[in-house]
GROMACS .gro file of C-alpha atoms in nm:
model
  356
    1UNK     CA    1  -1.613  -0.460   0.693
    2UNK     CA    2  -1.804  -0.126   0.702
    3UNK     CA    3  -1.772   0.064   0.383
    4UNK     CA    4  -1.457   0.370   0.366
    5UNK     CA    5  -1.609   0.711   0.471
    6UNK     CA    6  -1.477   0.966   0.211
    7UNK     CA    7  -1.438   1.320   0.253
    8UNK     CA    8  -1.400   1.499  -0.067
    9UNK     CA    9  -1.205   1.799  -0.036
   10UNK     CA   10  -1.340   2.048  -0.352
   11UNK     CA   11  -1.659   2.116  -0.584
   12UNK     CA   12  -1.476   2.180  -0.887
   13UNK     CA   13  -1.537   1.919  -1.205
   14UNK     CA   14  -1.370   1.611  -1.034
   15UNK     CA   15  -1.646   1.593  -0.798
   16UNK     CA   16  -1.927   1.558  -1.053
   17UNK     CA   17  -1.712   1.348  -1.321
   18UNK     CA   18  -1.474   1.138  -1.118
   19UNK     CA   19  -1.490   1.071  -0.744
   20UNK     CA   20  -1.823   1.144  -0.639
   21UNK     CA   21  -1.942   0.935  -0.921
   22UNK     CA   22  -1.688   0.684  -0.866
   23UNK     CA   23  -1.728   0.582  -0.479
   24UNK     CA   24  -2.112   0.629  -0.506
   25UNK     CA   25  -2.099   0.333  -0.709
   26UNK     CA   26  -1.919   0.121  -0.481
   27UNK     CA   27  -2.199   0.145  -0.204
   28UNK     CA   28  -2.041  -0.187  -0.036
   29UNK     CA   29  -1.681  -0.021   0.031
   30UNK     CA   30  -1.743   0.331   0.075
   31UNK     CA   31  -1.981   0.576   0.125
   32UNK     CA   32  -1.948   0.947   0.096
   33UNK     CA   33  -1.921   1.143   0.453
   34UNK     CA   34  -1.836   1.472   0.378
   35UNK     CA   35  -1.746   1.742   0.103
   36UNK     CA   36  -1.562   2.088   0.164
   37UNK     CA   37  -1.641   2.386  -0.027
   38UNK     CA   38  -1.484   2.658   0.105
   39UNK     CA   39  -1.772   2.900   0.037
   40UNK     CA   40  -2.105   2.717   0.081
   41UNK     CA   41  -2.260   2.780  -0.264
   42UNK     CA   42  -2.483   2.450  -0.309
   43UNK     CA   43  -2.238   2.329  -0.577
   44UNK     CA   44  -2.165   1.973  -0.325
   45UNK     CA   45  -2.509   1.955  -0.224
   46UNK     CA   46  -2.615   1.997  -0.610
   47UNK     CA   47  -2.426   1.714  -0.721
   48UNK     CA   48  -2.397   1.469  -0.429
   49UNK     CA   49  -2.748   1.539  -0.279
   50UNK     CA   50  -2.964   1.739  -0.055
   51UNK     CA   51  -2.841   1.578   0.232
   52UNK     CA   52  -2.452   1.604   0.236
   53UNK     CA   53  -2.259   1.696   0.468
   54UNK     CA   54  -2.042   2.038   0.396
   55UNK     CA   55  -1.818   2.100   0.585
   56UNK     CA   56  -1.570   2.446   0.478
   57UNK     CA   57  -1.181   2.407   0.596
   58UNK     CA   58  -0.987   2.129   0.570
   59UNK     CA   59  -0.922   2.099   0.985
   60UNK     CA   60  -1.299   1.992   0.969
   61UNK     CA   61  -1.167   1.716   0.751
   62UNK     CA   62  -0.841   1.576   0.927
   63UNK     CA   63  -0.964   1.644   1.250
   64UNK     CA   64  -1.300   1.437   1.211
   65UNK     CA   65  -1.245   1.085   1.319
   66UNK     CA   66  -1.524   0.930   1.121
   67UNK     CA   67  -1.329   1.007   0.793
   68UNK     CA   68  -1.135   0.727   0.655
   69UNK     CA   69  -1.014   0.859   0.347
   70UNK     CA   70  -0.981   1.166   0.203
   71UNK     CA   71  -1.036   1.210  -0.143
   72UNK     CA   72  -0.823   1.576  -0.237
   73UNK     CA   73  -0.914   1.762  -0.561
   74UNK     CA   74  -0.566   1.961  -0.494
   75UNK     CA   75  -0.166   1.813  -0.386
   76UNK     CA   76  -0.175   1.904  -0.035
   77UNK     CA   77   0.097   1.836   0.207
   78UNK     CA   78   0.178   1.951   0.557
   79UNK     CA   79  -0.182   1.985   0.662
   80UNK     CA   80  -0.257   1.652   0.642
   81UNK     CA   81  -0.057   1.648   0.972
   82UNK     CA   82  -0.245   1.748   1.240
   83UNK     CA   83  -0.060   1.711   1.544
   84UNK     CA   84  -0.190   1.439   1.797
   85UNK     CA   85  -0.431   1.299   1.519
   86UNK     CA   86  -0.395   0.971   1.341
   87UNK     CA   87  -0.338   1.085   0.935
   88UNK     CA   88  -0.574   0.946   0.708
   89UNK     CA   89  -0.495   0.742   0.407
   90UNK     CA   90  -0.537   1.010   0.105
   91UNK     CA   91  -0.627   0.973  -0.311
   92UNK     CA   92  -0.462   1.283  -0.450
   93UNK     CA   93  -0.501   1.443  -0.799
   94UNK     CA   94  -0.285   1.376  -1.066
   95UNK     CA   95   0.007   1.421  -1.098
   96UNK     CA   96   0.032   1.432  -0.756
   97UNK     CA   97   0.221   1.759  -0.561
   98UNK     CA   98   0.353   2.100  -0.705
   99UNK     CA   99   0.719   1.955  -0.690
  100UNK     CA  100   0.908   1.638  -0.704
  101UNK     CA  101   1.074   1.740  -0.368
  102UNK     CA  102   0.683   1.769  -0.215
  103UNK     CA  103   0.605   1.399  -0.363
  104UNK     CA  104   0.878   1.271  -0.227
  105UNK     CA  105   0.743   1.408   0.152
  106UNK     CA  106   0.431   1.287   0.082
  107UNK     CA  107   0.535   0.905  -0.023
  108UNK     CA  108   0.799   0.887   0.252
  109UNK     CA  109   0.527   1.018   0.529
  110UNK     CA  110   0.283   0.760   0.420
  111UNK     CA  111   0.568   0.480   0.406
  112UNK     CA  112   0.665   0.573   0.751
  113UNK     CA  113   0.318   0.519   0.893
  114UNK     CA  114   0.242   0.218   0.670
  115UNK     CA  115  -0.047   0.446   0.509
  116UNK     CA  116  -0.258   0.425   0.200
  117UNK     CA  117  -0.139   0.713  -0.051
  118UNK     CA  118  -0.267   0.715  -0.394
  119UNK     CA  119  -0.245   0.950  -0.678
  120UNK     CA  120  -0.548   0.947  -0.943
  121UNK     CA  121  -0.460   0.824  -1.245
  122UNK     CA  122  -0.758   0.698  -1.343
  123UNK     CA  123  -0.682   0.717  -1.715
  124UNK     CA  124  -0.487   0.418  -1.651
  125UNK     CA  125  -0.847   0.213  -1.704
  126UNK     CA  126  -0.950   0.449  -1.994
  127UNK     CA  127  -1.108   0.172  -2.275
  128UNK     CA  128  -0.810   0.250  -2.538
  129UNK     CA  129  -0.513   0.188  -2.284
  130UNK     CA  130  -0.669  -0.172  -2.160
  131UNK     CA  131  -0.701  -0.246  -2.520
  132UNK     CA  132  -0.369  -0.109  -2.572
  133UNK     CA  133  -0.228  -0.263  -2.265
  134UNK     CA  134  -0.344  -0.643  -2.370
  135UNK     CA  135  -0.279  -0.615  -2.716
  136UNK     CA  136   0.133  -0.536  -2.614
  137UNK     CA  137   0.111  -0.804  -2.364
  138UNK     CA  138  -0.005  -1.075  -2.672
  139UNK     CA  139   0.279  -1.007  -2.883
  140UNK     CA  140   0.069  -0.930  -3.189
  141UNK     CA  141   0.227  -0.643  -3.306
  142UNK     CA  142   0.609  -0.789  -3.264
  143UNK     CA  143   0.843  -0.598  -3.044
  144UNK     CA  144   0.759  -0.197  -3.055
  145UNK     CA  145   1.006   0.079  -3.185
  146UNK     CA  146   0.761   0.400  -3.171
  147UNK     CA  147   0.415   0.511  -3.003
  148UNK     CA  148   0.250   0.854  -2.994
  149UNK     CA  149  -0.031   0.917  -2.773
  150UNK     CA  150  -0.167   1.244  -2.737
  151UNK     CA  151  -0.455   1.467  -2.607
  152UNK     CA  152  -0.542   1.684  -2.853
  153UNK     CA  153  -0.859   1.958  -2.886
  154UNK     CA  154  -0.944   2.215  -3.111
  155UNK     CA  155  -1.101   2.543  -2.880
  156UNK     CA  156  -0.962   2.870  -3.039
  157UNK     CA  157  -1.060   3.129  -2.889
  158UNK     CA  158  -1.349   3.407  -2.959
  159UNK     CA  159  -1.278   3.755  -2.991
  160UNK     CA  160  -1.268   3.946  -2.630
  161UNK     CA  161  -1.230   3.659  -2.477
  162UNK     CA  162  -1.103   3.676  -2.107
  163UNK     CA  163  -0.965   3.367  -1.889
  164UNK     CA  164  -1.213   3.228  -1.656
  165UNK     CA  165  -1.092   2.864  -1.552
  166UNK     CA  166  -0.769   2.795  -1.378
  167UNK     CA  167  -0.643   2.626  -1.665
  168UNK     CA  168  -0.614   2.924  -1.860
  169UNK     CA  169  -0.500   3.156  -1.561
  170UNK     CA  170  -0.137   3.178  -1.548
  171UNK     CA  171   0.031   3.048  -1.206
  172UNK     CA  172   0.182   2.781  -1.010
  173UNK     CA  173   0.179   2.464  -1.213
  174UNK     CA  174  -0.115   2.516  -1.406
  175UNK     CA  175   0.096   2.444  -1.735
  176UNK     CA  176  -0.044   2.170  -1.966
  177UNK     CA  177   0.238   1.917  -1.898
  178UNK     CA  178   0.074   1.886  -1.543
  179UNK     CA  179  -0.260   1.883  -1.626
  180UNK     CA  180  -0.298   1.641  -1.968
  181UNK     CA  181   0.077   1.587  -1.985
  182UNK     CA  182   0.039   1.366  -1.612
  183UNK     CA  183  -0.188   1.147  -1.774
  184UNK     CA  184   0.035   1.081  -2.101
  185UNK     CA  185   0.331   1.045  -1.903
  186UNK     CA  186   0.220   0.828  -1.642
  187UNK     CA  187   0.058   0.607  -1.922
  188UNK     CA  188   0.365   0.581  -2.079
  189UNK     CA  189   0.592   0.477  -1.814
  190UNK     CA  190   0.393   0.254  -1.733
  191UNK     CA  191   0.376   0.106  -2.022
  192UNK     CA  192   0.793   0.093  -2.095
  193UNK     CA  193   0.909   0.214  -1.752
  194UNK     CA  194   1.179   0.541  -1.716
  195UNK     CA  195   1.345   0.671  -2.021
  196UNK     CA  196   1.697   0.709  -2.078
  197UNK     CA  197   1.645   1.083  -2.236
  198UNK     CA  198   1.376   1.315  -2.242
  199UNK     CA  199   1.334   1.598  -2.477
  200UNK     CA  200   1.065   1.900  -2.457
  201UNK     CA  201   0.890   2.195  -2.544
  202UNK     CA  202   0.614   2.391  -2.384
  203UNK     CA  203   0.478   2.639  -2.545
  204UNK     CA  204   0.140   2.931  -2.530
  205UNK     CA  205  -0.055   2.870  -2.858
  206UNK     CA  206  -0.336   3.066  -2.814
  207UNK     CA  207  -0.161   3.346  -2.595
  208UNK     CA  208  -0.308   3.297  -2.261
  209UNK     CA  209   0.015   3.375  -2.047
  210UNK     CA  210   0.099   3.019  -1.958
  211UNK     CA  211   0.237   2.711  -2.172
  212UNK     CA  212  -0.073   2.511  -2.211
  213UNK     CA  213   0.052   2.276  -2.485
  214UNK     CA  214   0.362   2.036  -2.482
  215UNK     CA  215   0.546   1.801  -2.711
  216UNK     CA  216   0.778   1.547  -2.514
  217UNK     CA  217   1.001   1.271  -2.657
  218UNK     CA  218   1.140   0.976  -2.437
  219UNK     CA  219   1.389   0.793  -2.558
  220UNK     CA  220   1.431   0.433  -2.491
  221UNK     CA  221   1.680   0.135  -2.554
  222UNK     CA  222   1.582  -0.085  -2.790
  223UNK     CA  223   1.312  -0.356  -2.660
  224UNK     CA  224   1.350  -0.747  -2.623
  225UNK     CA  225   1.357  -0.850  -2.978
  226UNK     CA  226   1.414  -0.500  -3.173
  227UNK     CA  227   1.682  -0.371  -3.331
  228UNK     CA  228   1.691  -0.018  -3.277
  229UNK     CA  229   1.591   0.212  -3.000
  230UNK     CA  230   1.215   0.285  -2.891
  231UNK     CA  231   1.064   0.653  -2.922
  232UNK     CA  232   0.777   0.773  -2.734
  233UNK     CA  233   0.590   1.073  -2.885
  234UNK     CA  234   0.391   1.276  -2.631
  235UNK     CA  235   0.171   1.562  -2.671
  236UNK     CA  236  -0.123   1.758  -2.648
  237UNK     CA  237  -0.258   2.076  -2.826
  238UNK     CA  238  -0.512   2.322  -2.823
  239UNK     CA  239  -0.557   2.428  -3.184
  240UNK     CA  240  -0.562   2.086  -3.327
  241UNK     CA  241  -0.859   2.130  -3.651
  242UNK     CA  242  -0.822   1.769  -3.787
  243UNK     CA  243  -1.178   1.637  -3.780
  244UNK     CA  244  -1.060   1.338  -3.598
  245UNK     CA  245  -0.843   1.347  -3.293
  246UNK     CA  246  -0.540   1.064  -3.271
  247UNK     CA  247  -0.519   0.918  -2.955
  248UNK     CA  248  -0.265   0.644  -2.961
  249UNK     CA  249  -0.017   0.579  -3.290
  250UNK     CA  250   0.227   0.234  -3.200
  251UNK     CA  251   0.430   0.109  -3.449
  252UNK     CA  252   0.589  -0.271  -3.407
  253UNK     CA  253   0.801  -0.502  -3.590
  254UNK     CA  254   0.457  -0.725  -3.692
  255UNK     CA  255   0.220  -0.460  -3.680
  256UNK     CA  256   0.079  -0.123  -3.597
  257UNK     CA  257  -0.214  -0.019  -3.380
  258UNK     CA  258  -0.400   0.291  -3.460
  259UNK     CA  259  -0.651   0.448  -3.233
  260UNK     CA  260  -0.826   0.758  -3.217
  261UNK     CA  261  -1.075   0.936  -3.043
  262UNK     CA  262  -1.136   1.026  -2.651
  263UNK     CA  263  -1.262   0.740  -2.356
  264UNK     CA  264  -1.646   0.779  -2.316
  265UNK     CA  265  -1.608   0.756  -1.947
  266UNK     CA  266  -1.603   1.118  -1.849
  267UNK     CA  267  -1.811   1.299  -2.115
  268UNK     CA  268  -2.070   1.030  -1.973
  269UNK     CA  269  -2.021   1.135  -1.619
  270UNK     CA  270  -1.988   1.523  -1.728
  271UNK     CA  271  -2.359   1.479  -1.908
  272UNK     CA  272  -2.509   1.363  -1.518
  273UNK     CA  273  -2.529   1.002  -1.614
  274UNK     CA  274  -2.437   0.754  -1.333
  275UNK     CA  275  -2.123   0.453  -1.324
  276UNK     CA  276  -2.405   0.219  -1.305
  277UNK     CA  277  -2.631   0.381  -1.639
  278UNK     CA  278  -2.615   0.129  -1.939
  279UNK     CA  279  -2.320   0.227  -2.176
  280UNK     CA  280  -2.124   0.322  -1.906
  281UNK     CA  281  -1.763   0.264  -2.013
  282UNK     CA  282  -1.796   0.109  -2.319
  283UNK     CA  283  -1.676   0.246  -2.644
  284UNK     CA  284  -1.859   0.262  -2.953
  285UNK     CA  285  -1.765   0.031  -3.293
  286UNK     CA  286  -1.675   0.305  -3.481
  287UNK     CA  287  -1.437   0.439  -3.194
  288UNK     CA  288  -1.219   0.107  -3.191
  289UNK     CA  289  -0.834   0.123  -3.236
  290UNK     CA  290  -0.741  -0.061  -3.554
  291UNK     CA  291  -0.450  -0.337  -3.625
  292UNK     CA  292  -0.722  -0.514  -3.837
  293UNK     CA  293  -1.000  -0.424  -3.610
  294UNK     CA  294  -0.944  -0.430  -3.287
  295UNK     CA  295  -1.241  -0.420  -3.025
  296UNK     CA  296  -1.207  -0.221  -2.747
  297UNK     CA  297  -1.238  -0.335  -2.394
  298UNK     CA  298  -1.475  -0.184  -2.154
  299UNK     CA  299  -1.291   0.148  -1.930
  300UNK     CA  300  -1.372   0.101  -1.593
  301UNK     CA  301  -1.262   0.360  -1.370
  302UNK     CA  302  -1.408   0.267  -1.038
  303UNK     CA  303  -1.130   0.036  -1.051
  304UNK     CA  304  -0.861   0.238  -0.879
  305UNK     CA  305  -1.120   0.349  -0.581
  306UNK     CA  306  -1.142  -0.035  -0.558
  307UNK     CA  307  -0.792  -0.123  -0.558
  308UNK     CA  308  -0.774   0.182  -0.272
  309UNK     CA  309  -1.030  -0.026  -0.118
  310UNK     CA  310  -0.809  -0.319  -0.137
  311UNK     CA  311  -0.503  -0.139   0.022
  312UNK     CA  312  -0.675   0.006   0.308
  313UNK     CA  313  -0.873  -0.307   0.431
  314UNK     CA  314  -0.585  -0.502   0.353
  315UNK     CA  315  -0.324  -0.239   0.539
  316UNK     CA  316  -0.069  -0.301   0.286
  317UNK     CA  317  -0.018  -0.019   0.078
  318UNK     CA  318   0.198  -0.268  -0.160
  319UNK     CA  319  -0.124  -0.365  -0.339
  320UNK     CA  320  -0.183   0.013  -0.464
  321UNK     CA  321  -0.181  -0.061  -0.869
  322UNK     CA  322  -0.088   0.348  -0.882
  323UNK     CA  323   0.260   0.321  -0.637
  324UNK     CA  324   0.355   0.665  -0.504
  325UNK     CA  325   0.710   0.547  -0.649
  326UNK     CA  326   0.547   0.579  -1.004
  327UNK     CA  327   0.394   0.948  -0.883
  328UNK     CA  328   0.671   1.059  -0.805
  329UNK     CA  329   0.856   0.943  -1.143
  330UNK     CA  330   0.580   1.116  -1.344
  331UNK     CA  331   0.696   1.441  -1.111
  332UNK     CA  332   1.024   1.409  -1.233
  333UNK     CA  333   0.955   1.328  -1.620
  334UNK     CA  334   0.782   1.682  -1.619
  335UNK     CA  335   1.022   1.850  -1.443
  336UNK     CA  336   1.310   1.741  -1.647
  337UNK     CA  337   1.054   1.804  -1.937
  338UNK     CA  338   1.023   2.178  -1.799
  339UNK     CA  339   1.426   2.166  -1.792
  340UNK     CA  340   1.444   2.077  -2.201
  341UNK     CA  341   1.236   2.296  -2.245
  342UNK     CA  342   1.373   2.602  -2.101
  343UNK     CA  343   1.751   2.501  -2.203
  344UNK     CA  344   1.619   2.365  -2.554
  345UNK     CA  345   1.811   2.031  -2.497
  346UNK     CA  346   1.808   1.659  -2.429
  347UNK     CA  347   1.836   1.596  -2.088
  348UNK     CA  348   2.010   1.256  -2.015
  349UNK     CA  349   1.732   1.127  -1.714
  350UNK     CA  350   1.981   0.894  -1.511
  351UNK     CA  351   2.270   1.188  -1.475
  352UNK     CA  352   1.936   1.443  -1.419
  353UNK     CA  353   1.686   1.255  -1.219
  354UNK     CA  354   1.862   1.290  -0.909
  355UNK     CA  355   1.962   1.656  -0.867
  356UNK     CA  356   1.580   1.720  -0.851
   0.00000   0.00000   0.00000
């Protein structure tokens, strides 16, 4: 089969770190047909080369047939529906739409036309969670009662400063429990599935105007051969001075596993380096997670543009490792997380989930 012709909708950082990088090197299943940048600055031509097409509204996009999949930097919905055209399958950012209620559209529009829909969660083949992944599958640390996994930093701020990037801009959804918090979330029910409670707290540490950090609790039964109940710790924070940054904390009946640090796999992209470069993926001794010493297996994020791959050729959306049922559950975990927060309670998921 022909390779997937992508059009990448945005020049922001996920064009240079993630998917440009990411489907240029998988020349045999896709190759990169378009980008649109509203304003024709350079920035696609800059980082994808000379020669690429820009195109600057998204009807460009939808109504081109050549494009197979659209790769969007942004949760879109309704235009993706241009009447009288076939819709194209579509990777979305993380988490995925604005609102649970918009997910839900989205997932049940691709269902209905048997369509490829994919939100990018590529921190689900970050080095540490493999590790982490295989090392709960082996049973080594016995049967798990607590984790913490967090994305820390330490940026305070200097003195004058004034908010230039989006992330520090208040507005719709631009908290940190959609931006780092999708990632934690997602990671975590993937790992033990939906919670029975969920507790929160957002909260503006270095007085920008929006809640940038979070801590989140979900609450769990007890797992297959534990005794009591299963916390999961999630956070992330922008004031964090410890010289080393945790990562993952789990604590089991045999064992614990301590990890700490940050995936290589984007600061390698971020620094212009290629997927195919030596080193590429691969984290360094001194970064490995520790039960005794545990090496860490290699991140490999082209993975999820190859399991899109899979999907589409196949046309059976089933094979997507990233469902949009599990978008849409990361969706609600920070909505209900939004909810604790603001009501400074426990929110019981199964009685909650629903009236979203």
């Amino acid at each position: 089969m022909a390779p997937i012709r992508v059009s990448i909708l945005g020049t922001g950082l996920s064009l240079q770190a993630f998917h440009f990088p990411l489907i240029d090197a998988l020349p045999d299943k896709y190759i990169l047909h378009s980008v649109m940048e509203r304003t024709d600055r350079g920035k696609a031509r800059a980082v994808c080369g000379p020669d690429t097409k820009v195109v600057n509204t998204i009807d460009q996009v939808v109504n081109d047939p050549d494009v197979d999949l659209a790769a969007l930097e942004a949760g879109k919905n309704g235009e993706l529906t241009t009447p009288g055209r076939p819709l194209t399958p579509v990777m979305v950012e993380k988490p995925v739409t604005p609102t649970v209620k918009e997910a839900e559209e989205l997932a049940a529009l691709a269902k209905s036309k048997n369509l490829v829909f994919c939100a990018y969660q590529n921190r689900r083949w970050d080095a540490d969670f493999l590790t982490l992944k295989d090392l709960l599958k082996s049973g080594k640390l016995g049967p798990i009662h607590e984790m913490t996994s967090r994305f820390d930093r330490y940026r305070p701020l200097p003195p004058g400063h004034k908010s230039s990037s989006w992330k520090e801009t208040p507005g719709q959804h631009n908290e940190g429990i959609y931006n780092l918090g999708s990632h934690v979330i997602d990671q975590a029910l993937n790992l033990f599935g939906v919670p029975e409670k969920v507790w929160c707290r957002n909260y503006d540490e270095r007085g920008v105007g929006l809640d940038e950090c979070f801590e989140m609790e979900l609450l769990y039964p007890p797992q297959p051969g534990a005794t009591g109940p299963l916390a999961v710790h999630l956070g992330a924070n922008m004031l964090n001075s410890v010289p080393v940054q945790l990562r993952y904390l789990v604590k089991g009946l045999k064992g614990s596993f301590l990890k700490n640090g940050l995936d290589p796999q984007e600061p390698f992209l971020r620094a212009g380096k290629k997927v195919r470069d030596e080193g590429f993926g691969i984290e360094s001794e001194d970064a490995w997670g520790t039960v005794s010493t545990v090496p860490s297996k290699n991140g490999w994020y082209p993975a999820i543009y190859e399991n899109v791959y899979d999907a589409i050729t196949s046309k059976d959306p089933s094979k997507l490792v990233v469902q949009p049922e599990q978008a849409i559950w990361t969706m609600k975990i920070i909505e209900l997380g939004n909810k604790s927060s603001k009501e400074g309670r426990v929110i019981d998921v199964k009685a909650e989930a629903d009236k979203l």
